[in-house]
């Protein structure tokens, strides 16, 4: 046993209590981590490989080729970075400004709007440590952390003892799930699971606001008013309540106004405070949002032009590819060829791709230039921003010959 605690970069929780055993320069055993973390921490220790046109190449020649592609592009796209450190993200931002590039990440089609509203202080929020120490009512809405963030309930939100919650979940915490299906998290919540029809969230929120405000709650899909009033009373009784907002809720809403209004009403009617935390998946998606926001006032979908940042949906990766508005792509720690619709990615295949990734992916296999980089948190250190906005610093566990994302981005900058 190493006797040191490491940070797991397997998801947005950034658990900092991980112990490992090493054998022959690789991680052989992982303690405390969840199943996602164990698999992630055992990555690494591969040789450094750079490729041009699918064939091994010296790093220097791969850098030269990548710089040539970007230099010749009139409107390059830089995309990804949710699994890169804050330091690498800031380097990519510099590169985007230098290239007059479009810069975006996966948050433009997931939880970016929620993080943007959070940074604009449109709703009350808190940290996961606050929830562990003080939380008495937590709502998992359109989210299933038992699958997506397996230690969420055990380390932060439901099961642990906290400074003001010494009796723990048995007596002092209430977990509620609102979802279109009975997820693993919903099963843990037992009778506090509220199943609503797909697309029914806005009506449910409005009915819940009525219930919290003392009115008779109604929905067109005839959700039992008695059950809605039971939920309203649980929320009103909270001293420190938190809604954990997942993609299931976000994708059901036309805009964020209903959920923001609900948090406002709860803070007027409940016994104590109510908060909202977005269930960010990638370990440093929130870091990307915060770093870009600090520089431009936007969290994603940015096009740089002579040092100025233009912003709009047309600068999202999806819309830019759909319109064939970009003519080269630098993809960092992401696999859009595997995750975006075929009608979009076929346009990506028509332009040269540069891939920076520790893993072999469909995108890296189709890339004109590929750099195999170090696994963050395992083979290189740095800092990242947890899903609740807390910055976490971490050290590497293993030595590697593979360069970091930041090092490759720096060398490309120098070669331009």
Short mmCIF file of C-alpha atoms in Angstrom, two decimals:
data_model
loop_
_atom_site.label_atom_id
_atom_site.label_comp_id
_atom_site.label_asym_id
_atom_site.label_seq_id
_atom_site.Cartn_x
_atom_site.Cartn_y
_atom_site.Cartn_z
CA UNK A 1 0.00 0.00 0.00
CA UNK A 2 1.31 3.43 -0.94
CA UNK A 3 -0.11 5.18 2.11
CA UNK A 4 -1.08 8.25 0.06
CA UNK A 5 -4.51 9.39 -0.98
CA UNK A 6 -5.12 10.12 -4.64
CA UNK A 7 -7.87 11.89 -6.54
CA UNK A 8 -10.04 9.88 -8.94
CA UNK A 9 -10.72 11.72 -12.20
CA UNK A 10 -13.31 9.16 -13.32
CA UNK A 11 -16.27 11.57 -12.95
CA UNK A 12 -17.30 15.02 -11.74
CA UNK A 13 -17.14 14.02 -8.05
CA UNK A 14 -13.30 14.00 -8.01
CA UNK A 15 -13.19 11.71 -4.93
CA UNK A 16 -9.99 12.48 -3.04
CA UNK A 17 -9.68 9.46 -0.75
CA UNK A 18 -8.37 6.82 -3.16
CA UNK A 19 -5.57 4.41 -2.20
CA UNK A 20 -3.72 2.19 -4.67
CA UNK A 21 -1.20 -0.63 -4.85
CA UNK A 22 1.43 -0.64 -7.60
CA UNK A 23 2.99 -3.60 -9.36
CA UNK A 24 5.47 -3.43 -12.24
CA UNK A 25 4.84 0.25 -12.91
CA UNK A 26 1.07 -0.10 -13.12
CA UNK A 27 -1.85 0.19 -10.72
CA UNK A 28 -2.75 -3.32 -9.59
CA UNK A 29 -5.31 -2.62 -6.87
CA UNK A 30 -7.55 0.34 -6.09
CA UNK A 31 -9.26 0.93 -2.74
CA UNK A 32 -12.27 3.12 -1.87
CA UNK A 33 -13.07 3.98 -5.51
CA UNK A 34 -16.30 2.94 -7.23
CA UNK A 35 -16.41 0.57 -10.20
CA UNK A 36 -15.98 3.51 -12.60
CA UNK A 37 -13.00 4.79 -10.62
CA UNK A 38 -11.30 1.40 -10.38
CA UNK A 39 -11.42 0.95 -14.16
CA UNK A 40 -10.20 4.51 -14.69
CA UNK A 41 -7.32 4.29 -12.20
CA UNK A 42 -6.04 1.11 -13.86
CA UNK A 43 -5.65 2.91 -17.17
CA UNK A 44 -2.21 4.09 -18.14
CA UNK A 45 1.35 2.83 -18.47
CA UNK A 46 1.15 2.53 -22.24
CA UNK A 47 3.92 3.72 -24.49
CA UNK A 48 3.83 7.14 -26.05
CA UNK A 49 2.50 6.88 -29.59
CA UNK A 50 2.08 9.64 -32.14
CA UNK A 51 0.51 8.90 -35.51
CA UNK A 52 0.18 10.65 -38.84
CA UNK A 53 -2.19 9.12 -41.40
CA UNK A 54 -2.62 6.11 -39.11
CA UNK A 55 1.10 5.29 -39.03
CA UNK A 56 3.54 5.76 -36.12
CA UNK A 57 5.46 9.02 -36.35
CA UNK A 58 7.98 10.94 -34.28
CA UNK A 59 6.27 13.43 -32.00
CA UNK A 60 8.10 16.33 -33.64
CA UNK A 61 6.82 15.46 -37.12
CA UNK A 62 3.29 14.94 -35.77
CA UNK A 63 3.45 18.37 -34.13
CA UNK A 64 4.64 19.86 -37.42
CA UNK A 65 1.76 18.22 -39.32
CA UNK A 66 -0.83 19.33 -36.75
CA UNK A 67 0.45 22.91 -36.91
CA UNK A 68 0.33 22.83 -40.72
CA UNK A 69 -3.32 21.70 -40.68
CA UNK A 70 -4.35 24.39 -38.22
CA UNK A 71 -2.32 27.10 -39.98
CA UNK A 72 -4.01 26.33 -43.30
CA UNK A 73 -7.51 26.27 -41.85
CA UNK A 74 -9.66 29.39 -42.16
CA UNK A 75 -12.01 28.38 -39.34
CA UNK A 76 -10.69 25.54 -37.20
CA UNK A 77 -12.76 23.95 -34.43
CA UNK A 78 -11.33 23.09 -31.01
CA UNK A 79 -13.62 20.70 -29.16
CA UNK A 80 -13.58 18.55 -26.02
CA UNK A 81 -11.44 19.28 -22.95
CA UNK A 82 -13.95 17.94 -20.38
CA UNK A 83 -11.31 15.39 -19.38
CA UNK A 84 -8.36 17.78 -19.41
CA UNK A 85 -6.89 19.74 -16.51
CA UNK A 86 -7.61 23.43 -15.93
CA UNK A 87 -4.05 24.13 -17.08
CA UNK A 88 -4.59 22.35 -20.42
CA UNK A 89 -7.97 24.08 -20.89
CA UNK A 90 -6.38 27.50 -20.45
CA UNK A 91 -3.71 26.57 -23.00
CA UNK A 92 -6.42 25.50 -25.48
CA UNK A 93 -8.17 28.83 -24.91
CA UNK A 94 -4.93 30.64 -25.81
CA UNK A 95 -4.63 28.50 -28.93
CA UNK A 96 -8.24 29.22 -29.94
CA UNK A 97 -7.64 32.96 -29.65
CA UNK A 98 -4.45 32.69 -31.68
CA UNK A 99 -6.17 30.69 -34.44
CA UNK A 100 -9.45 32.68 -34.46
CA UNK A 101 -11.03 29.30 -33.85
CA UNK A 102 -14.45 28.08 -32.77
CA UNK A 103 -14.17 26.68 -29.21
CA UNK A 104 -16.77 24.37 -27.69
CA UNK A 105 -17.23 21.36 -25.44
CA UNK A 106 -19.89 18.73 -24.73
CA UNK A 107 -21.71 21.08 -22.37
CA UNK A 108 -23.28 22.79 -25.41
CA UNK A 109 -25.53 19.74 -25.74
CA UNK A 110 -25.73 18.74 -22.09
CA UNK A 111 -25.60 20.70 -18.81
CA UNK A 112 -23.92 23.89 -20.07
CA UNK A 113 -27.08 26.05 -19.74
CA UNK A 114 -27.39 25.07 -16.06
CA UNK A 115 -23.73 25.86 -15.30
CA UNK A 116 -24.09 29.18 -17.17
CA UNK A 117 -27.15 30.13 -15.09
CA UNK A 118 -25.25 29.10 -11.96
CA UNK A 119 -22.26 31.30 -12.84
CA UNK A 120 -24.69 34.15 -13.56
CA UNK A 121 -26.06 33.59 -10.02
CA UNK A 122 -29.60 32.91 -11.23
CA UNK A 123 -30.24 30.32 -8.50
CA UNK A 124 -28.99 29.37 -5.06
CA UNK A 125 -26.31 26.68 -4.95
CA UNK A 126 -23.95 25.06 -2.44
CA UNK A 127 -21.07 22.57 -2.29
CA UNK A 128 -21.22 18.80 -1.91
CA UNK A 129 -19.46 19.21 1.45
CA UNK A 130 -22.32 21.46 2.59
CA UNK A 131 -24.76 18.70 1.62
CA UNK A 132 -22.76 16.07 3.50
CA UNK A 133 -22.58 18.17 6.66
CA UNK A 134 -26.03 19.80 6.64
CA UNK A 135 -28.31 18.29 3.99
CA UNK A 136 -31.62 16.84 5.17
CA UNK A 137 -33.66 16.72 1.91
CA UNK A 138 -32.12 15.86 -1.47
CA UNK A 139 -33.98 15.52 -4.74
CA UNK A 140 -32.49 13.52 -7.63
CA UNK A 141 -34.41 14.88 -10.62
CA UNK A 142 -33.83 13.28 -14.01
CA UNK A 143 -30.59 11.93 -12.58
CA UNK A 144 -29.40 8.47 -11.56
CA UNK A 145 -26.17 8.95 -9.61
CA UNK A 146 -26.14 5.29 -8.57
CA UNK A 147 -25.11 4.59 -12.17
CA UNK A 148 -23.51 7.86 -13.34
CA UNK A 149 -21.68 8.92 -10.12
CA UNK A 150 -21.67 5.74 -8.00
CA UNK A 151 -20.24 7.33 -4.81
CA UNK A 152 -22.54 10.37 -4.84
CA UNK A 153 -24.99 8.97 -2.29
CA UNK A 154 -22.40 7.23 -0.10
CA UNK A 155 -19.76 9.96 0.05
CA UNK A 156 -21.78 13.19 -0.11
CA UNK A 157 -25.53 13.26 -0.36
CA UNK A 158 -27.44 10.53 1.50
CA UNK A 159 -25.64 7.84 3.47
CA UNK A 160 -22.66 9.57 5.17
CA UNK A 161 -22.57 11.14 8.60
CA UNK A 162 -21.90 14.90 8.55
CA UNK A 163 -20.98 17.55 11.10
CA UNK A 164 -24.66 18.41 11.65
CA UNK A 165 -26.00 15.01 10.61
CA UNK A 166 -24.51 12.53 13.05
CA UNK A 167 -27.42 10.08 12.77
CA UNK A 168 -27.15 9.87 8.98
CA UNK A 169 -29.71 8.72 6.48
CA UNK A 170 -31.69 6.43 8.81
CA UNK A 171 -33.13 9.32 10.80
CA UNK A 172 -31.98 12.65 9.43
CA UNK A 173 -32.02 12.56 5.63
CA UNK A 174 -34.79 12.20 3.06
CA UNK A 175 -33.91 11.17 -0.50
CA UNK A 176 -36.43 11.83 -3.27
CA UNK A 177 -36.28 10.75 -6.93
CA UNK A 178 -38.34 12.33 -9.72
CA UNK A 179 -37.90 10.52 -13.02
CA UNK A 180 -39.64 8.94 -15.99
CA UNK A 181 -38.39 5.47 -14.97
CA UNK A 182 -37.58 3.58 -11.80
CA UNK A 183 -33.81 3.98 -11.83
CA UNK A 184 -31.40 2.39 -9.35
CA UNK A 185 -31.42 5.66 -7.40
CA UNK A 186 -35.23 5.70 -7.45
CA UNK A 187 -35.26 2.22 -5.90
CA UNK A 188 -33.11 3.49 -3.02
CA UNK A 189 -35.60 6.33 -2.49
CA UNK A 190 -38.41 3.78 -1.98
CA UNK A 191 -41.82 5.42 -1.53
CA UNK A 192 -40.26 8.82 -2.24
CA UNK A 193 -40.04 8.00 -5.96
CA UNK A 194 -42.33 10.15 -8.13
CA UNK A 195 -42.70 8.77 -11.65
CA UNK A 196 -43.82 11.28 -14.27
CA UNK A 197 -44.39 10.85 -18.02
CA UNK A 198 -41.64 11.81 -20.52
CA UNK A 199 -41.82 15.54 -21.16
CA UNK A 200 -43.99 16.06 -18.08
CA UNK A 201 -41.44 17.93 -15.95
CA UNK A 202 -42.57 21.51 -16.60
CA UNK A 203 -46.16 20.72 -15.64
CA UNK A 204 -44.95 18.81 -12.60
CA UNK A 205 -42.80 21.76 -11.49
CA UNK A 206 -45.68 24.22 -11.92
CA UNK A 207 -48.02 21.93 -9.99
CA UNK A 208 -45.40 21.54 -7.28
CA UNK A 209 -45.04 25.32 -7.01
CA UNK A 210 -48.83 25.49 -6.54
CA UNK A 211 -48.63 22.79 -3.86
CA UNK A 212 -45.81 24.57 -2.04
CA UNK A 213 -47.83 27.82 -2.27
CA UNK A 214 -50.93 26.28 -0.70
CA UNK A 215 -52.92 25.77 -3.90
CA UNK A 216 -54.38 22.54 -5.29
CA UNK A 217 -51.76 21.06 -7.67
CA UNK A 218 -53.04 19.80 -11.04
CA UNK A 219 -51.44 18.26 -14.12
CA UNK A 220 -52.99 17.35 -17.47
CA UNK A 221 -51.73 13.80 -16.97
CA UNK A 222 -53.64 13.62 -13.68
CA UNK A 223 -50.72 12.99 -11.33
CA UNK A 224 -52.39 12.34 -7.94
CA UNK A 225 -52.73 15.73 -6.17
CA UNK A 226 -52.37 14.01 -2.80
CA UNK A 227 -48.92 12.69 -3.77
CA UNK A 228 -47.90 16.12 -5.07
CA UNK A 229 -48.96 17.70 -1.77
CA UNK A 230 -46.96 15.03 0.13
CA UNK A 231 -43.89 16.02 -1.90
CA UNK A 232 -44.56 19.75 -1.43
CA UNK A 233 -44.73 19.26 2.34
CA UNK A 234 -41.46 17.27 2.38
CA UNK A 235 -39.72 20.09 0.49
CA UNK A 236 -41.25 22.81 2.65
CA UNK A 237 -40.00 21.01 5.76
CA UNK A 238 -36.38 21.02 4.59
CA UNK A 239 -33.78 22.91 6.60
CA UNK A 240 -31.05 22.37 3.99
CA UNK A 241 -32.47 21.03 0.74
CA UNK A 242 -30.76 20.38 -2.59
CA UNK A 243 -32.04 19.49 -6.05
CA UNK A 244 -29.50 17.51 -8.07
CA UNK A 245 -30.45 18.31 -11.66
CA UNK A 246 -29.68 15.73 -14.34
CA UNK A 247 -29.97 15.58 -18.10
CA UNK A 248 -33.38 13.91 -17.85
CA UNK A 249 -34.82 17.11 -16.40
CA UNK A 250 -32.84 19.49 -18.61
CA UNK A 251 -33.87 17.78 -21.85
CA UNK A 252 -37.53 17.95 -20.79
CA UNK A 253 -37.56 21.73 -20.29
CA UNK A 254 -37.89 24.43 -22.97
CA UNK A 255 -35.83 26.72 -20.73
CA UNK A 256 -34.63 26.85 -17.13
CA UNK A 257 -37.23 29.33 -15.87
CA UNK A 258 -39.53 26.72 -14.21
CA UNK A 259 -36.81 25.04 -12.14
CA UNK A 260 -35.24 28.38 -11.20
CA UNK A 261 -38.70 29.59 -10.10
CA UNK A 262 -39.18 26.42 -8.03
CA UNK A 263 -35.91 27.01 -6.15
CA UNK A 264 -36.96 30.64 -5.55
CA UNK A 265 -40.38 29.59 -4.21
CA UNK A 266 -38.84 26.93 -1.99
CA UNK A 267 -36.50 29.52 -0.54
CA UNK A 268 -39.55 31.65 0.25
CA UNK A 269 -41.69 28.83 1.69
CA UNK A 270 -39.34 26.20 3.12
CA UNK A 271 -38.08 26.19 6.71
CA UNK A 272 -34.49 26.65 5.60
CA UNK A 273 -32.39 27.02 2.41
CA UNK A 274 -32.85 25.27 -0.92
CA UNK A 275 -30.11 24.80 -3.54
CA UNK A 276 -29.50 23.33 -6.98
CA UNK A 277 -26.39 21.48 -8.21
CA UNK A 278 -26.01 20.27 -11.85
CA UNK A 279 -24.97 16.61 -12.14
CA UNK A 280 -21.88 17.24 -14.28
CA UNK A 281 -20.48 14.02 -15.74
CA UNK A 282 -16.98 14.61 -17.16
CA UNK A 283 -14.52 15.29 -14.38
CA UNK A 284 -13.64 18.80 -15.54
CA UNK A 285 -16.52 19.99 -17.72
CA UNK A 286 -17.34 22.60 -15.11
CA UNK A 287 -13.69 23.71 -15.19
CA UNK A 288 -13.96 24.32 -18.94
CA UNK A 289 -17.17 26.30 -18.41
CA UNK A 290 -15.62 28.41 -15.64
CA UNK A 291 -12.34 29.06 -17.46
CA UNK A 292 -14.12 30.15 -20.64
CA UNK A 293 -16.65 32.20 -18.66
CA UNK A 294 -13.84 34.05 -16.86
CA UNK A 295 -12.25 34.93 -20.22
CA UNK A 296 -15.33 35.68 -22.35
CA UNK A 297 -18.50 35.73 -20.21
CA UNK A 298 -19.77 32.56 -21.98
CA UNK A 299 -19.45 28.89 -20.99
CA UNK A 300 -19.29 27.36 -24.51
CA UNK A 301 -20.17 28.00 -28.21
CA UNK A 302 -17.55 30.72 -28.75
CA UNK A 303 -15.89 31.93 -31.97
CA UNK A 304 -12.81 34.09 -31.59
CA UNK A 305 -12.16 36.84 -34.09
CA UNK A 306 -9.15 39.13 -33.67
CA UNK A 307 -9.18 38.65 -29.90
CA UNK A 308 -12.94 39.22 -29.54
CA UNK A 309 -15.31 36.42 -28.60
CA UNK A 310 -18.53 35.95 -30.56
CA UNK A 311 -21.15 33.66 -29.03
CA UNK A 312 -24.27 31.91 -30.22
CA UNK A 313 -25.82 28.52 -31.01
CA UNK A 314 -24.31 28.67 -34.50
CA UNK A 315 -20.88 28.30 -32.83
CA UNK A 316 -21.78 25.03 -31.10
CA UNK A 317 -19.96 21.98 -32.43
CA UNK A 318 -23.20 20.44 -33.66
CA UNK A 319 -24.38 23.53 -35.57
CA UNK A 320 -20.90 24.40 -36.91
CA UNK A 321 -20.47 20.88 -38.30
CA UNK A 322 -24.03 20.77 -39.63
CA UNK A 323 -23.42 24.03 -41.52
CA UNK A 324 -19.97 22.88 -42.68
CA UNK A 325 -18.64 26.13 -41.19
CA UNK A 326 -15.37 24.63 -39.88
CA UNK A 327 -12.55 23.26 -42.01
CA UNK A 328 -10.31 21.47 -39.46
CA UNK A 329 -10.92 20.00 -36.01
CA UNK A 330 -8.69 19.63 -32.97
CA UNK A 331 -10.45 17.14 -30.68
CA UNK A 332 -9.12 16.84 -27.13
CA UNK A 333 -10.23 13.99 -24.88
CA UNK A 334 -13.53 13.43 -26.64
CA UNK A 335 -15.01 11.04 -29.19
CA UNK A 336 -17.59 12.94 -31.29
CA UNK A 337 -17.52 10.33 -34.07
CA UNK A 338 -18.96 7.84 -31.60
CA UNK A 339 -21.36 10.15 -29.77
CA UNK A 340 -22.87 12.57 -32.31
CA UNK A 341 -25.54 11.67 -34.92
CA UNK A 342 -24.30 10.29 -38.23
CA UNK A 343 -25.79 13.21 -40.16
CA UNK A 344 -23.43 15.51 -38.25
CA UNK A 345 -20.28 13.42 -37.97
CA UNK A 346 -20.17 12.68 -41.70
CA UNK A 347 -19.22 16.34 -42.12
CA UNK A 348 -16.48 15.90 -39.53
CA UNK A 349 -15.02 13.08 -41.62
CA UNK A 350 -14.70 15.50 -44.55
CA UNK A 351 -12.18 17.71 -42.74
CA UNK A 352 -8.77 16.91 -41.22
CA UNK A 353 -8.96 15.82 -37.58
CA UNK A 354 -6.23 16.15 -34.97
CA UNK A 355 -6.85 13.98 -31.90
CA UNK A 356 -5.29 14.38 -28.45
CA UNK A 357 -6.48 11.56 -26.21
CA UNK A 358 -5.11 8.94 -23.80
CA UNK A 359 -7.51 6.38 -25.27
CA UNK A 360 -7.88 4.87 -28.69
CA UNK A 361 -11.31 5.95 -29.91
CA UNK A 362 -13.23 5.98 -33.16
CA UNK A 363 -12.22 9.63 -33.54
CA UNK A 364 -8.53 8.94 -32.86
CA UNK A 365 -8.55 6.10 -35.41
CA UNK A 366 -9.96 8.42 -38.10
CA UNK A 367 -7.66 11.32 -37.21
CA UNK A 368 -5.07 12.67 -39.62
CA UNK A 369 -2.81 13.25 -36.62
CA UNK A 370 -3.14 11.55 -33.24
CA UNK A 371 -1.27 12.09 -29.98
CA UNK A 372 -1.55 9.45 -27.24
CA UNK A 373 -1.36 11.50 -24.03
CA UNK A 374 -1.09 10.77 -20.31
CA UNK A 375 -4.16 9.77 -18.29
CA UNK A 376 -4.93 12.72 -16.04
CA UNK A 377 -4.87 11.87 -12.35
CA UNK A 378 -3.02 8.62 -13.05
CA UNK A 379 -0.03 9.60 -15.18
CA UNK A 380 -0.06 13.39 -14.74
CA UNK A 381 -1.18 15.88 -12.12
CA UNK A 382 -2.84 19.27 -12.27
CA UNK A 383 -6.09 20.78 -11.09
CA UNK A 384 -9.76 20.42 -11.96
CA UNK A 385 -13.09 21.91 -10.88
CA UNK A 386 -15.53 19.54 -9.18
CA UNK A 387 -19.20 19.50 -10.22
CA UNK A 388 -19.99 21.91 -7.35
CA UNK A 389 -17.26 24.43 -8.27
CA UNK A 390 -14.61 23.35 -5.75
CA UNK A 391 -11.11 23.30 -7.25
CA UNK A 392 -9.24 20.04 -6.59
CA UNK A 393 -5.50 19.56 -7.14
CA UNK A 394 -4.00 16.14 -7.75
CA UNK A 395 -0.69 14.37 -8.25
CA UNK A 396 0.21 11.58 -10.67
CA UNK A 397 0.42 7.98 -9.46
CA UNK A 398 2.66 6.60 -12.21
CA UNK A 399 5.51 7.87 -14.31
CA UNK A 400 4.94 7.77 -18.05
CA UNK A 401 6.66 8.63 -21.29
CA UNK A 402 3.42 9.99 -22.65
CA UNK A 403 3.11 13.78 -22.84
CA UNK A 404 0.26 15.68 -21.21
CA UNK A 405 -2.51 17.45 -23.14
CA UNK A 406 -0.99 20.75 -22.00
CA UNK A 407 2.46 19.83 -23.33
CA UNK A 408 1.12 18.88 -26.77
CA UNK A 409 -0.97 22.06 -26.97
CA UNK A 410 2.07 24.14 -25.98
CA UNK A 411 4.22 22.53 -28.69
CA UNK A 412 1.53 23.08 -31.34
CA UNK A 413 1.34 26.74 -30.27
CA UNK A 414 5.10 27.09 -30.63
CA UNK A 415 5.05 25.45 -34.07
CA UNK A 416 2.42 27.79 -35.49
#
